[in-house]
Amino acid sequence: MDENQQYLFQVNLKGMISLLSEHLYSNPNTFVRELLQNGVDAITALRTMDEHHEGCIRIHLPDSKRAELIFEDNGIGLKEDEIHKFLAVIGESSKREAFEAKDYIGKFGIGLLSCFVVSNEIIVESRSALSETAVRWTGKSDGTYHISPIEEERPIGSKVILYPKDEFKYLFKADVFRKNLEYYGEALPMPIYLHYEETIHWINEAGALWLESATTKEELLAIGRKAFNTGFLDAFPISTSDGGVKGVAYILPYKTQFSGKQTHKLFLKRMFLSDDDCRLLPKWAFFIRCILNADGLDAIASREALVYNDALKGAKKEIGTTIKAYLKSIGLINHNIYQKLISTHYLHLKAIAAEDNELLQVFIDDLPFETNKGIRSFRNIRELEHTIFYTPNIDDFKQVRRIAGAQGTLIINAAYTFEEELLKKIQRLDSSLKIEQISPGSLLNSFHAIDTSLDPALADFEIRATEVLKKLNCSCSLKIFSPEDTPAIYVAPQDEINAKQPVSPSNPLTATLSAFAPKKKAIQPVLCFNADNKLVKSMIGIKDPYVFPSIVHILYVQSLLLGKYPVSDTEMNLFNEALHSLIIMGMEHFINI
Protein backbone atom coordinates (compact mmCIF):
# COMPACT_ATOMS: atom_id res chain seq x y z
CA MET A 1 0.00 0.00 0.00
CA ASP A 2 1.42 3.33 -1.12
CA GLU A 3 0.76 5.94 1.63
CA ASN A 4 1.41 8.79 -0.82
CA GLN A 5 -1.16 7.58 -3.36
CA GLN A 6 -4.21 9.88 -3.71
CA TYR A 7 -7.64 8.57 -4.62
CA LEU A 8 -10.87 10.18 -5.85
CA PHE A 9 -14.22 9.77 -4.10
CA GLN A 10 -16.57 7.46 -5.98
CA VAL A 11 -19.82 9.35 -6.56
CA ASN A 12 -23.14 7.67 -7.30
CA LEU A 13 -24.30 10.18 -9.89
CA LYS A 14 -27.87 8.86 -9.95
CA GLY A 15 -28.08 9.18 -6.18
CA MET A 16 -26.52 12.65 -6.32
CA ILE A 17 -29.11 13.82 -8.83
CA SER A 18 -31.89 12.42 -6.65
CA LEU A 19 -30.45 14.12 -3.58
CA LEU A 20 -30.05 17.51 -5.23
CA SER A 21 -33.18 17.54 -7.32
CA GLU A 22 -35.62 16.05 -4.84
CA HIS A 23 -34.33 17.29 -1.47
CA LEU A 24 -32.53 20.59 -2.10
CA TYR A 25 -35.74 22.32 -3.16
CA SER A 26 -38.87 22.64 -1.06
CA ASN A 27 -41.48 22.02 -3.76
CA PRO A 28 -41.73 20.67 -7.31
CA ASN A 29 -42.64 24.10 -8.72
CA THR A 30 -39.03 25.15 -8.23
CA PHE A 31 -38.08 24.01 -11.74
CA VAL A 32 -40.08 26.95 -13.13
CA ARG A 33 -37.90 29.37 -11.19
CA GLU A 34 -34.68 27.59 -12.21
CA LEU A 35 -35.57 27.66 -15.90
CA LEU A 36 -36.48 31.35 -15.70
CA GLN A 37 -33.25 32.03 -13.86
CA ASN A 38 -31.08 30.29 -16.44
CA GLY A 39 -32.84 32.12 -19.26
CA VAL A 40 -32.45 35.52 -17.62
CA ASP A 41 -28.77 34.91 -16.89
CA ALA A 42 -28.14 33.80 -20.47
CA ILE A 43 -29.75 36.99 -21.81
CA THR A 44 -27.78 39.09 -19.30
CA ALA A 45 -24.56 37.44 -20.48
CA LEU A 46 -25.31 38.25 -24.13
CA ARG A 47 -26.01 41.87 -23.22
CA THR A 48 -22.42 42.18 -22.02
CA MET A 49 -21.47 41.63 -25.68
CA ASP A 50 -24.38 43.57 -27.21
CA GLU A 51 -25.94 46.14 -24.89
CA HIS A 52 -28.81 46.70 -27.32
CA HIS A 53 -29.84 43.02 -27.39
CA GLU A 54 -33.60 42.60 -26.94
CA GLY A 55 -33.91 39.49 -24.82
CA CYS A 56 -37.07 37.50 -24.20
CA ILE A 57 -38.19 34.12 -22.85
CA ARG A 58 -40.87 31.97 -24.49
CA ILE A 59 -42.56 28.93 -22.98
CA HIS A 60 -44.64 26.51 -25.04
CA LEU A 61 -46.86 24.31 -22.87
CA PRO A 62 -47.91 20.75 -23.71
CA ASP A 63 -51.19 20.87 -25.61
CA SER A 64 -53.18 18.94 -28.18
CA LYS A 65 -50.24 19.21 -30.64
CA ARG A 66 -47.27 18.44 -28.34
CA ALA A 67 -46.56 16.39 -25.24
CA GLU A 68 -43.44 18.26 -24.18
CA LEU A 69 -42.74 21.60 -22.48
CA ILE A 70 -40.43 23.88 -24.46
CA PHE A 71 -38.65 26.65 -22.56
CA GLU A 72 -36.51 28.86 -24.79
CA ASP A 73 -34.45 32.02 -24.46
CA ASN A 74 -32.43 34.12 -26.92
CA GLY A 75 -29.48 34.44 -24.57
CA ILE A 76 -25.78 33.71 -25.08
CA GLY A 77 -26.13 29.93 -25.56
CA LEU A 78 -23.54 27.17 -25.01
CA LYS A 79 -20.84 25.59 -27.15
CA GLU A 80 -20.24 21.84 -27.05
CA ASP A 81 -17.28 22.05 -24.69
CA GLU A 82 -19.30 24.35 -22.42
CA ILE A 83 -22.16 21.85 -22.40
CA HIS A 84 -19.76 19.10 -21.26
CA LYS A 85 -18.41 21.39 -18.58
CA PHE A 86 -21.47 23.19 -17.28
CA LEU A 87 -24.32 20.73 -17.75
CA ALA A 88 -22.48 17.54 -16.83
CA VAL A 89 -20.44 18.75 -13.86
CA ILE A 90 -22.59 19.27 -10.77
CA GLY A 91 -21.73 22.52 -9.02
CA GLU A 92 -20.08 24.14 -12.04
CA SER A 93 -21.47 27.41 -13.35
CA SER A 94 -20.91 29.21 -16.63
CA LYS A 95 -21.43 32.50 -14.81
CA ARG A 96 -18.07 32.18 -13.12
CA GLU A 97 -16.04 32.28 -16.26
CA ALA A 98 -16.01 35.49 -18.24
CA PHE A 99 -18.50 37.58 -16.33
CA GLU A 100 -19.00 38.84 -12.80
CA ALA A 101 -21.31 36.70 -10.69
CA LYS A 102 -23.00 39.78 -9.21
CA ASP A 103 -24.75 40.33 -12.54
CA TYR A 104 -26.54 36.98 -12.36
CA ILE A 105 -29.27 35.44 -10.27
CA GLY A 106 -27.78 31.96 -10.03
CA LYS A 107 -24.28 30.98 -9.00
CA PHE A 108 -24.34 27.32 -8.09
CA GLY A 109 -24.77 25.58 -11.45
CA ILE A 110 -27.15 22.92 -10.08
CA GLY A 111 -30.52 24.52 -10.75
CA LEU A 112 -31.21 22.55 -13.91
CA LEU A 113 -31.27 19.38 -11.82
CA SER A 114 -34.57 20.52 -10.28
CA CYS A 115 -36.13 19.59 -13.63
CA PHE A 116 -35.49 15.93 -12.83
CA VAL A 117 -38.17 16.21 -10.16
CA VAL A 118 -40.85 16.58 -12.84
CA SER A 119 -39.19 14.92 -15.85
CA ASN A 120 -37.07 11.79 -16.28
CA GLU A 121 -35.24 13.40 -19.18
CA ILE A 122 -33.89 16.89 -19.88
CA ILE A 123 -33.07 17.97 -23.42
CA VAL A 124 -31.09 21.15 -23.97
CA GLU A 125 -30.69 22.45 -27.52
CA SER A 126 -28.32 25.39 -27.70
CA ARG A 127 -26.38 27.54 -30.12
CA SER A 128 -23.70 29.80 -28.69
CA ALA A 129 -23.25 33.39 -29.80
CA LEU A 130 -19.62 32.35 -30.39
CA SER A 131 -20.43 29.39 -32.64
CA GLU A 132 -22.11 28.74 -35.99
CA THR A 133 -23.43 25.29 -35.03
CA ALA A 134 -26.01 24.11 -32.51
CA VAL A 135 -25.82 21.00 -30.29
CA ARG A 136 -28.32 18.85 -28.39
CA TRP A 137 -27.61 17.59 -24.86
CA THR A 138 -29.84 14.84 -23.49
CA GLY A 139 -29.54 14.06 -19.77
CA LYS A 140 -31.34 11.23 -18.00
CA SER A 141 -32.17 10.79 -14.33
CA ASP A 142 -30.03 7.62 -14.20
CA GLY A 143 -26.95 9.86 -14.46
CA THR A 144 -26.17 9.33 -18.16
CA TYR A 145 -26.16 11.88 -20.94
CA HIS A 146 -25.15 12.20 -24.60
CA ILE A 147 -24.51 15.06 -27.03
CA SER A 148 -25.34 15.22 -30.71
CA PRO A 149 -25.00 17.96 -33.35
CA ILE A 150 -28.03 19.72 -34.81
CA GLU A 151 -27.78 19.95 -38.56
CA GLU A 152 -30.37 22.62 -39.29
CA GLU A 153 -29.63 26.28 -38.72
CA ARG A 154 -30.70 27.58 -35.30
CA PRO A 155 -30.88 31.09 -33.84
CA ILE A 156 -28.60 32.01 -30.95
CA GLY A 157 -30.02 30.89 -27.63
CA SER A 158 -31.09 27.79 -25.72
CA LYS A 159 -34.15 25.60 -25.62
CA VAL A 160 -34.96 23.26 -22.70
CA ILE A 161 -37.38 20.41 -23.42
CA LEU A 162 -39.12 18.44 -20.65
CA TYR A 163 -41.52 15.49 -20.78
CA PRO A 164 -43.70 15.68 -17.65
CA LYS A 165 -43.93 12.69 -15.33
CA ASP A 166 -47.48 11.44 -14.93
CA GLU A 167 -47.69 12.49 -11.27
CA PHE A 168 -46.64 16.06 -12.14
CA LYS A 169 -48.65 16.68 -15.31
CA TYR A 170 -50.97 18.96 -13.34
CA LEU A 171 -48.08 21.44 -12.99
CA PHE A 172 -47.98 21.86 -16.77
CA LYS A 173 -51.64 22.81 -17.16
CA ALA A 174 -52.05 26.33 -18.49
CA ASP A 175 -53.65 27.95 -15.42
CA VAL A 176 -51.22 26.33 -12.93
CA PHE A 177 -48.10 27.03 -15.00
CA ARG A 178 -49.13 30.61 -15.71
CA LYS A 179 -49.68 31.24 -12.00
CA ASN A 180 -46.18 29.93 -11.21
CA LEU A 181 -44.63 32.03 -13.97
CA GLU A 182 -46.28 35.15 -12.57
CA TYR A 183 -45.27 34.16 -9.04
CA TYR A 184 -41.57 33.94 -9.89
CA GLY A 185 -41.20 36.20 -12.90
CA GLU A 186 -43.54 39.19 -12.50
CA ALA A 187 -40.65 41.58 -11.78
CA LEU A 188 -38.12 40.27 -14.32
CA PRO A 189 -36.80 42.96 -16.69
CA MET A 190 -37.18 41.02 -19.96
CA PRO A 191 -40.53 39.92 -21.42
CA ILE A 192 -41.83 36.40 -20.71
CA TYR A 193 -44.38 34.93 -23.10
CA LEU A 194 -46.50 31.85 -22.43
CA HIS A 195 -47.78 29.98 -25.50
CA TYR A 196 -50.69 27.59 -25.14
CA GLU A 197 -52.78 26.27 -28.01
CA GLU A 198 -53.37 29.41 -30.11
CA THR A 199 -53.00 31.96 -27.31
CA ILE A 200 -49.99 34.00 -26.14
CA HIS A 201 -49.85 35.64 -22.69
CA TRP A 202 -47.31 38.31 -21.78
CA ILE A 203 -46.66 37.27 -18.18
CA ASN A 204 -44.81 40.32 -16.85
CA GLU A 205 -46.38 43.02 -18.99
CA ALA A 206 -47.18 45.17 -15.91
CA GLY A 207 -43.51 45.22 -14.92
CA ALA A 208 -42.19 46.18 -11.47
CA LEU A 209 -43.68 49.66 -11.01
CA TRP A 210 -42.78 49.51 -7.31
CA LEU A 211 -39.10 49.79 -8.33
CA GLU A 212 -39.63 52.97 -10.33
CA SER A 213 -39.07 56.30 -8.59
CA ALA A 214 -41.83 57.99 -10.64
CA THR A 215 -44.54 55.69 -9.24
CA THR A 216 -47.09 57.66 -7.20
CA LYS A 217 -48.22 56.91 -3.64
CA GLU A 218 -51.65 55.90 -4.95
CA GLU A 219 -50.07 53.46 -7.41
CA LEU A 220 -47.88 51.98 -4.67
CA LEU A 221 -50.91 51.46 -2.43
CA ALA A 222 -52.76 49.79 -5.31
CA ILE A 223 -49.78 47.48 -5.89
CA GLY A 224 -49.72 46.61 -2.19
CA ARG A 225 -53.46 45.93 -2.17
CA LYS A 226 -53.09 43.51 -5.09
CA ALA A 227 -49.97 41.82 -3.70
CA PHE A 228 -51.27 41.25 -0.15
CA ASN A 229 -55.03 41.41 -0.65
CA THR A 230 -55.44 44.20 1.90
CA GLY A 231 -55.46 47.97 1.99
CA PHE A 232 -52.72 49.81 3.87
CA LEU A 233 -52.50 52.97 5.96
CA ASP A 234 -49.51 54.22 4.01
CA ALA A 235 -46.54 53.26 1.82
CA PHE A 236 -43.02 54.65 1.62
CA PRO A 237 -39.86 53.75 -0.37
CA ILE A 238 -36.98 51.65 0.94
CA SER A 239 -33.44 51.87 -0.44
CA THR A 240 -30.09 50.71 0.91
CA SER A 241 -26.50 51.04 -0.26
CA ASP A 242 -25.50 47.75 1.41
CA GLY A 243 -26.98 44.86 -0.52
CA GLY A 244 -28.54 47.10 -3.16
CA VAL A 245 -32.03 46.70 -1.65
CA LYS A 246 -34.88 48.71 -3.09
CA GLY A 247 -38.62 48.54 -2.71
CA VAL A 248 -41.65 49.65 -0.72
CA ALA A 249 -42.70 49.34 2.92
CA TYR A 250 -46.41 49.25 3.78
CA ILE A 251 -48.08 50.15 7.10
CA LEU A 252 -50.66 47.54 8.08
CA PRO A 253 -54.17 48.88 8.82
CA TYR A 254 -54.79 46.49 11.73
CA LYS A 255 -53.09 45.49 14.97
CA THR A 256 -50.59 42.64 14.86
CA GLN A 257 -49.01 40.40 17.46
CA PHE A 258 -45.33 40.69 18.32
CA SER A 259 -44.94 36.98 17.66
CA GLY A 260 -46.95 36.97 14.45
CA LYS A 261 -45.28 36.17 11.12
CA GLN A 262 -45.89 38.67 8.36
CA THR A 263 -45.89 37.80 4.67
CA HIS A 264 -43.61 39.80 2.39
CA LYS A 265 -42.48 39.64 -1.23
CA LEU A 266 -38.71 39.41 -1.53
CA PHE A 267 -36.94 39.35 -4.90
CA LEU A 268 -33.29 38.68 -5.71
CA LYS A 269 -32.16 40.44 -8.88
CA ARG A 270 -35.88 40.76 -9.67
CA MET A 271 -36.54 37.00 -9.40
CA PHE A 272 -38.99 36.11 -6.66
CA LEU A 273 -37.11 34.54 -3.75
CA SER A 274 -39.30 34.24 -0.68
CA ASP A 275 -42.46 35.38 1.09
CA ASP A 276 -40.33 35.79 4.23
CA ASP A 277 -38.27 38.89 5.00
CA CYS A 278 -35.14 36.65 5.29
CA ARG A 279 -34.03 38.71 8.33
CA LEU A 280 -33.89 41.97 6.36
CA LEU A 281 -36.42 43.69 8.62
CA PRO A 282 -35.74 44.65 12.26
CA LYS A 283 -37.42 42.42 14.84
CA TRP A 284 -39.72 45.23 15.97
CA ALA A 285 -41.17 45.90 12.49
CA PHE A 286 -44.18 43.59 12.93
CA PHE A 287 -46.54 46.28 11.60
CA ILE A 288 -44.66 46.50 8.27
CA ARG A 289 -45.08 44.52 5.07
CA CYS A 290 -42.57 44.90 2.27
CA ILE A 291 -42.00 44.32 -1.41
CA LEU A 292 -38.22 44.37 -1.79
CA ASN A 293 -35.64 43.57 -4.44
CA ALA A 294 -31.99 42.92 -3.57
CA ASP A 295 -29.36 43.21 -6.29
CA GLY A 296 -26.29 42.87 -4.08
CA LEU A 297 -27.14 40.02 -1.72
CA ASP A 298 -26.52 36.28 -2.06
CA ALA A 299 -28.94 33.36 -1.92
CA ILE A 300 -28.34 30.09 -0.13
CA ALA A 301 -27.93 26.93 -2.24
CA SER A 302 -31.67 26.25 -2.51
CA ARG A 303 -32.22 29.91 -3.52
CA GLU A 304 -35.14 30.20 -1.13
CA ALA A 305 -33.46 32.47 1.44
CA LEU A 306 -30.61 34.97 1.72
CA VAL A 307 -27.15 34.35 3.11
CA TYR A 308 -26.84 36.16 6.44
CA ASN A 309 -23.60 38.06 5.91
CA ASP A 310 -22.21 41.55 6.49
CA ALA A 311 -24.00 42.96 3.45
CA LEU A 312 -27.36 41.72 4.73
CA LYS A 313 -26.64 43.05 8.23
CA GLY A 314 -25.80 46.44 6.75
CA ALA A 315 -28.98 46.46 4.66
CA LYS A 316 -31.04 45.50 7.72
CA LYS A 317 -29.60 48.41 9.69
CA GLU A 318 -30.34 50.85 6.85
CA ILE A 319 -33.92 49.57 6.54
CA GLY A 320 -34.44 50.06 10.27
CA THR A 321 -33.11 53.62 10.00
CA THR A 322 -35.44 54.32 7.05
CA ILE A 323 -38.51 53.07 8.93
CA LYS A 324 -37.63 55.19 11.96
CA ALA A 325 -37.07 58.24 9.74
CA TYR A 326 -40.54 57.72 8.26
CA LEU A 327 -42.10 57.44 11.71
CA LYS A 328 -40.37 60.61 12.88
CA SER A 329 -41.58 62.65 9.91
CA ILE A 330 -45.10 61.35 9.18
CA GLY A 331 -46.71 63.58 11.82
CA LEU A 332 -45.51 66.65 9.93
CA ILE A 333 -46.37 65.26 6.48
CA ASN A 334 -49.81 63.75 7.13
CA HIS A 335 -51.38 64.17 10.57
CA ASN A 336 -54.32 61.92 9.68
CA ILE A 337 -52.03 58.96 8.94
CA TYR A 338 -50.02 59.82 12.08
CA GLN A 339 -53.14 59.53 14.25
CA LYS A 340 -54.16 56.24 12.63
CA LEU A 341 -50.63 54.92 13.12
CA ILE A 342 -50.75 55.83 16.82
CA SER A 343 -54.18 54.32 17.45
CA THR A 344 -53.42 51.09 15.57
CA HIS A 345 -49.76 50.34 16.32
CA TYR A 346 -49.05 52.09 19.63
CA LEU A 347 -47.71 48.87 21.18
CA HIS A 348 -45.10 48.50 18.44
CA LEU A 349 -44.27 52.20 18.60
CA LYS A 350 -43.66 51.85 22.32
CA ALA A 351 -41.33 48.93 21.62
CA ILE A 352 -39.32 51.02 19.15
CA ALA A 353 -39.37 54.11 21.37
CA ALA A 354 -37.97 52.03 24.24
CA GLU A 355 -34.70 51.77 22.30
CA ASP A 356 -34.74 55.08 20.39
CA ASN A 357 -34.75 58.28 22.46
CA GLU A 358 -35.36 60.53 19.46
CA LEU A 359 -38.39 58.52 18.37
CA LEU A 360 -39.66 58.51 21.97
CA GLN A 361 -39.56 62.29 22.05
CA VAL A 362 -41.51 62.43 18.78
CA PHE A 363 -44.33 60.10 19.86
CA ILE A 364 -44.50 60.21 23.64
CA ASP A 365 -47.19 62.88 24.03
CA ASP A 366 -49.59 61.01 21.75
CA LEU A 367 -48.94 57.45 22.94
CA PRO A 368 -51.96 56.05 24.86
CA PHE A 369 -51.70 54.51 28.32
CA GLU A 370 -54.28 52.55 30.25
CA THR A 371 -55.19 54.27 33.52
CA ASN A 372 -57.78 53.88 36.27
CA LYS A 373 -59.58 56.78 34.54
CA GLY A 374 -59.62 55.14 31.11
CA ILE A 375 -57.23 55.33 28.16
CA ARG A 376 -55.34 58.63 28.24
CA SER A 377 -52.61 60.10 26.07
CA PHE A 378 -49.39 60.91 27.88
CA ARG A 379 -49.92 64.59 27.05
CA ASN A 380 -53.26 64.50 28.87
CA ILE A 381 -51.71 62.68 31.84
CA ARG A 382 -48.77 65.04 32.34
CA GLU A 383 -50.91 68.16 31.88
CA LEU A 384 -53.43 67.07 34.54
CA GLU A 385 -51.19 65.36 37.09
CA HIS A 386 -48.46 66.97 39.16
CA THR A 387 -47.10 63.49 40.00
CA ILE A 388 -47.58 60.59 37.60
CA PHE A 389 -48.14 57.30 39.42
CA TYR A 390 -47.93 53.85 37.88
CA THR A 391 -48.11 50.21 38.93
CA PRO A 392 -45.68 47.74 37.33
CA ASN A 393 -47.98 44.70 37.48
CA ILE A 394 -51.62 44.02 36.72
CA ASP A 395 -52.53 42.68 40.17
CA ASP A 396 -51.46 45.89 41.88
CA PHE A 397 -53.34 47.94 39.30
CA LYS A 398 -56.55 45.98 39.81
CA GLN A 399 -56.30 46.48 43.55
CA VAL A 400 -55.52 50.20 43.68
CA ARG A 401 -57.43 51.58 40.68
CA ARG A 402 -60.80 52.08 42.41
CA ILE A 403 -59.39 53.35 45.71
CA ALA A 404 -56.94 55.70 44.00
CA GLY A 405 -59.64 56.95 41.64
CA ALA A 406 -61.94 57.80 44.55
CA GLN A 407 -59.18 59.98 45.95
CA GLY A 408 -58.67 61.69 42.60
CA THR A 409 -55.36 59.97 41.94
CA LEU A 410 -54.62 58.79 38.38
CA ILE A 411 -52.69 55.52 38.09
CA ILE A 412 -51.05 54.20 34.89
CA ASN A 413 -51.18 50.47 34.34
CA ALA A 414 -47.56 49.85 33.29
CA ALA A 415 -47.89 46.07 33.36
CA TYR A 416 -47.63 45.83 29.58
CA THR A 417 -44.36 45.12 27.82
CA PHE A 418 -42.04 48.16 27.50
CA GLU A 419 -44.31 50.53 29.46
CA GLU A 420 -42.43 50.70 32.77
CA GLU A 421 -39.19 50.97 30.81
CA LEU A 422 -40.69 53.82 28.78
CA LEU A 423 -41.84 55.73 31.86
CA LYS A 424 -38.40 55.43 33.45
CA LYS A 425 -36.77 56.62 30.23
CA ILE A 426 -39.18 59.57 30.03
CA GLN A 427 -38.22 60.50 33.59
CA ARG A 428 -34.53 60.46 32.64
CA LEU A 429 -35.11 62.58 29.55
CA ASP A 430 -37.31 65.14 31.30
CA SER A 431 -36.25 65.87 34.87
CA SER A 432 -39.19 68.27 35.33
CA LEU A 433 -41.58 65.31 35.33
CA LYS A 434 -42.25 63.46 38.57
CA ILE A 435 -43.01 59.80 37.85
CA GLU A 436 -43.37 57.41 40.77
CA GLN A 437 -44.24 53.76 41.23
CA ILE A 438 -47.20 53.12 43.53
CA SER A 439 -48.24 49.91 45.25
CA PRO A 440 -51.19 48.87 47.42
CA GLY A 441 -48.85 49.16 50.39
CA SER A 442 -47.80 52.71 49.58
CA LEU A 443 -51.44 53.62 48.92
CA LEU A 444 -52.32 52.22 52.33
CA ASN A 445 -49.65 54.39 53.94
CA SER A 446 -51.17 57.45 52.27
CA PHE A 447 -54.53 56.91 54.02
CA HIS A 448 -55.42 59.06 57.01
CA ALA A 449 -54.22 57.22 60.11
CA ILE A 450 -56.34 57.00 63.27
CA ASP A 451 -54.85 57.16 66.75
CA THR A 452 -56.91 54.46 68.48
CA SER A 453 -55.34 55.33 71.82
CA LEU A 454 -57.57 58.41 71.93
CA ASP A 455 -60.77 56.38 71.43
CA PRO A 456 -61.28 53.23 73.57
CA ALA A 457 -64.09 52.00 71.30
CA LEU A 458 -61.87 52.10 68.22
CA ALA A 459 -59.02 50.47 70.13
CA ASP A 460 -61.35 47.68 71.24
CA PHE A 461 -62.56 47.20 67.65
CA GLU A 462 -59.00 46.91 66.36
CA ILE A 463 -58.05 44.39 69.07
CA ARG A 464 -61.07 42.17 68.39
CA ALA A 465 -60.65 42.37 64.57
CA THR A 466 -56.97 41.54 64.91
CA GLU A 467 -57.82 38.44 66.94
CA VAL A 468 -60.27 37.22 64.28
CA LEU A 469 -57.84 37.86 61.41
CA LYS A 470 -54.92 36.24 63.21
CA LYS A 471 -56.30 32.81 62.28
CA LEU A 472 -56.26 33.90 58.63
CA ASN A 473 -52.61 35.00 58.89
CA CYS A 474 -53.69 38.60 58.27
CA SER A 475 -53.15 41.77 60.30
CA CYS A 476 -55.64 44.59 60.92
CA SER A 477 -55.48 48.34 60.33
CA LEU A 478 -58.08 51.07 60.88
CA LYS A 479 -57.84 54.18 58.69
CA ILE A 480 -59.95 56.74 56.84
CA PHE A 481 -60.00 56.64 53.03
CA SER A 482 -62.25 57.21 50.04
CA PRO A 483 -64.63 56.01 48.80
CA GLU A 484 -66.73 55.78 51.92
CA ASP A 485 -68.85 52.94 50.53
CA THR A 486 -65.82 50.62 50.65
CA PRO A 487 -65.74 49.09 54.13
CA ALA A 488 -62.33 47.40 53.82
CA ILE A 489 -59.51 46.68 51.38
CA TYR A 490 -57.07 43.79 51.38
CA VAL A 491 -53.41 44.71 50.81
CA ALA A 492 -51.11 41.85 49.92
CA PRO A 493 -47.55 41.86 51.33
CA GLN A 494 -45.06 43.50 48.97
CA ASP A 495 -42.32 41.28 47.67
CA GLU A 496 -39.10 42.65 49.07
CA ILE A 497 -37.01 40.42 46.81
CA ASN A 498 -37.84 42.33 43.62
CA ALA A 499 -34.69 44.42 43.91
CA LYS A 500 -32.52 41.33 44.09
CA GLN A 501 -30.98 39.62 41.11
CA PRO A 502 -32.63 36.24 40.43
CA VAL A 503 -30.62 33.17 41.31
CA SER A 504 -29.40 31.52 38.14
CA PRO A 505 -30.36 27.82 37.97
CA SER A 506 -27.10 27.22 36.13
CA ASN A 507 -25.05 28.45 39.12
CA PRO A 508 -25.31 25.73 41.82
CA LEU A 509 -22.84 27.48 44.13
CA THR A 510 -24.99 30.62 44.29
CA ALA A 511 -28.10 28.53 44.82
CA THR A 512 -26.42 26.57 47.65
CA LEU A 513 -25.17 29.70 49.41
CA SER A 514 -28.58 31.35 49.10
CA ALA A 515 -30.11 28.39 50.94
CA PHE A 516 -28.06 29.32 54.04
CA ALA A 517 -28.88 33.05 53.83
CA PRO A 518 -30.86 34.39 56.81
CA LYS A 519 -34.58 34.30 56.13
CA LYS A 520 -36.46 37.59 56.18
CA LYS A 521 -39.36 37.84 58.54
CA ALA A 522 -42.58 37.09 56.73
CA ILE A 523 -44.72 40.18 56.12
CA GLN A 524 -48.42 39.63 56.67
CA PRO A 525 -51.17 40.97 54.44
CA VAL A 526 -53.34 43.73 55.87
CA LEU A 527 -57.10 44.11 56.01
CA CYS A 528 -57.59 47.86 56.26
CA PHE A 529 -61.00 48.92 57.65
CA ASN A 530 -62.49 52.25 56.60
CA ALA A 531 -63.48 54.15 59.75
CA ASP A 532 -65.75 56.41 57.64
CA ASN A 533 -67.82 53.50 56.35
CA LYS A 534 -71.31 53.04 57.85
CA LEU A 535 -70.96 49.29 58.27
CA VAL A 536 -67.61 49.62 60.05
CA LYS A 537 -69.07 52.30 62.34
CA SER A 538 -71.92 49.94 63.16
CA MET A 539 -69.49 47.09 63.87
CA ILE A 540 -67.73 49.12 66.56
CA GLY A 541 -70.72 48.72 68.86
CA ILE A 542 -71.27 45.00 68.18
CA LYS A 543 -70.09 42.86 71.09
CA ASP A 544 -71.74 39.57 70.13
CA PRO A 545 -68.98 36.87 69.94
CA TYR A 546 -70.64 35.24 66.90
CA VAL A 547 -71.90 38.24 64.91
CA PHE A 548 -68.68 40.29 64.98
CA PRO A 549 -66.34 37.51 63.68
CA SER A 550 -68.90 36.61 60.99
CA ILE A 551 -68.96 40.16 59.64
CA VAL A 552 -65.13 40.36 59.72
CA HIS A 553 -64.94 37.07 57.78
CA ILE A 554 -67.40 38.34 55.17
CA LEU A 555 -65.52 41.62 54.75
CA TYR A 556 -62.24 39.71 54.45
CA VAL A 557 -63.46 37.53 51.56
CA GLN A 558 -65.25 40.48 49.94
CA SER A 559 -61.97 42.46 49.99
CA LEU A 560 -60.16 39.56 48.34
CA LEU A 561 -62.74 39.50 45.56
CA LEU A 562 -62.67 43.29 45.07
CA GLY A 563 -58.87 43.19 44.89
CA LYS A 564 -59.01 40.42 42.25
CA TYR A 565 -57.15 38.02 44.52
CA PRO A 566 -57.79 34.28 44.31
CA VAL A 567 -60.15 32.90 46.94
CA SER A 568 -59.46 29.41 48.28
CA ASP A 569 -62.11 26.81 49.07
CA THR A 570 -61.41 27.32 52.78
CA GLU A 571 -61.99 31.07 52.51
CA MET A 572 -65.15 30.58 50.46
CA ASN A 573 -66.50 28.11 53.02
CA LEU A 574 -65.68 30.65 55.74
CA PHE A 575 -67.68 33.28 53.83
CA ASN A 576 -70.67 30.95 53.39
CA GLU A 577 -70.68 29.87 57.03
CA ALA A 578 -70.46 33.47 58.24
CA LEU A 579 -73.30 34.53 55.95
CA HIS A 580 -75.39 31.56 57.08
CA SER A 581 -74.78 32.42 60.73
CA LEU A 582 -75.93 36.01 60.26
CA ILE A 583 -79.08 34.93 58.47
CA ILE A 584 -79.89 32.43 61.19
CA MET A 585 -79.44 35.11 63.84
CA GLY A 586 -81.65 37.55 61.95
CA MET A 587 -78.88 40.05 61.26
CA GLU A 588 -79.52 40.66 57.56
CA HIS A 589 -79.53 44.47 58.07
CA PHE A 590 -75.82 44.32 58.97
CA ILE A 591 -74.93 42.94 55.55
CA ASN A 592 -74.12 45.81 53.19
CA ILE A 593 -71.99 44.28 50.47
Short mmCIF file of C-alpha atoms in Angstrom, two decimals, residues 7 20 33 73 114 143 178 189 215 218 220 251 268 298 320 322 324 400 427 440 446 460 487 538 544 589:
data_model
loop_
_atom_site.label_atom_id
_atom_site.label_comp_id
_atom_site.label_asym_id
_atom_site.label_seq_id
_atom_site.Cartn_x
_atom_site.Cartn_y
_atom_site.Cartn_z
CA TYR A 7 -7.64 8.57 -4.62
CA LEU A 20 -30.05 17.51 -5.23
CA ARG A 33 -37.90 29.37 -11.19
CA ASP A 73 -34.45 32.02 -24.46
CA SER A 114 -34.57 20.52 -10.28
CA GLY A 143 -26.95 9.86 -14.46
CA ARG A 178 -49.13 30.61 -15.71
CA PRO A 189 -36.80 42.96 -16.69
CA THR A 215 -44.54 55.69 -9.24
CA GLU A 218 -51.65 55.90 -4.95
CA LEU A 220 -47.88 51.98 -4.67
CA ILE A 251 -48.08 50.15 7.10
CA LEU A 268 -33.29 38.68 -5.71
CA ASP A 298 -26.52 36.28 -2.06
CA GLY A 320 -34.44 50.06 10.27
CA THR A 322 -35.44 54.32 7.05
CA LYS A 324 -37.63 55.19 11.96
CA VAL A 400 -55.52 50.20 43.68
CA GLN A 427 -38.22 60.50 33.59
CA PRO A 440 -51.19 48.87 47.42
CA SER A 446 -51.17 57.45 52.27
CA ASP A 460 -61.35 47.68 71.24
CA PRO A 487 -65.74 49.09 54.13
CA SER A 538 -71.92 49.94 63.16
CA ASP A 544 -71.74 39.57 70.13
CA HIS A 589 -79.53 44.47 58.07
#
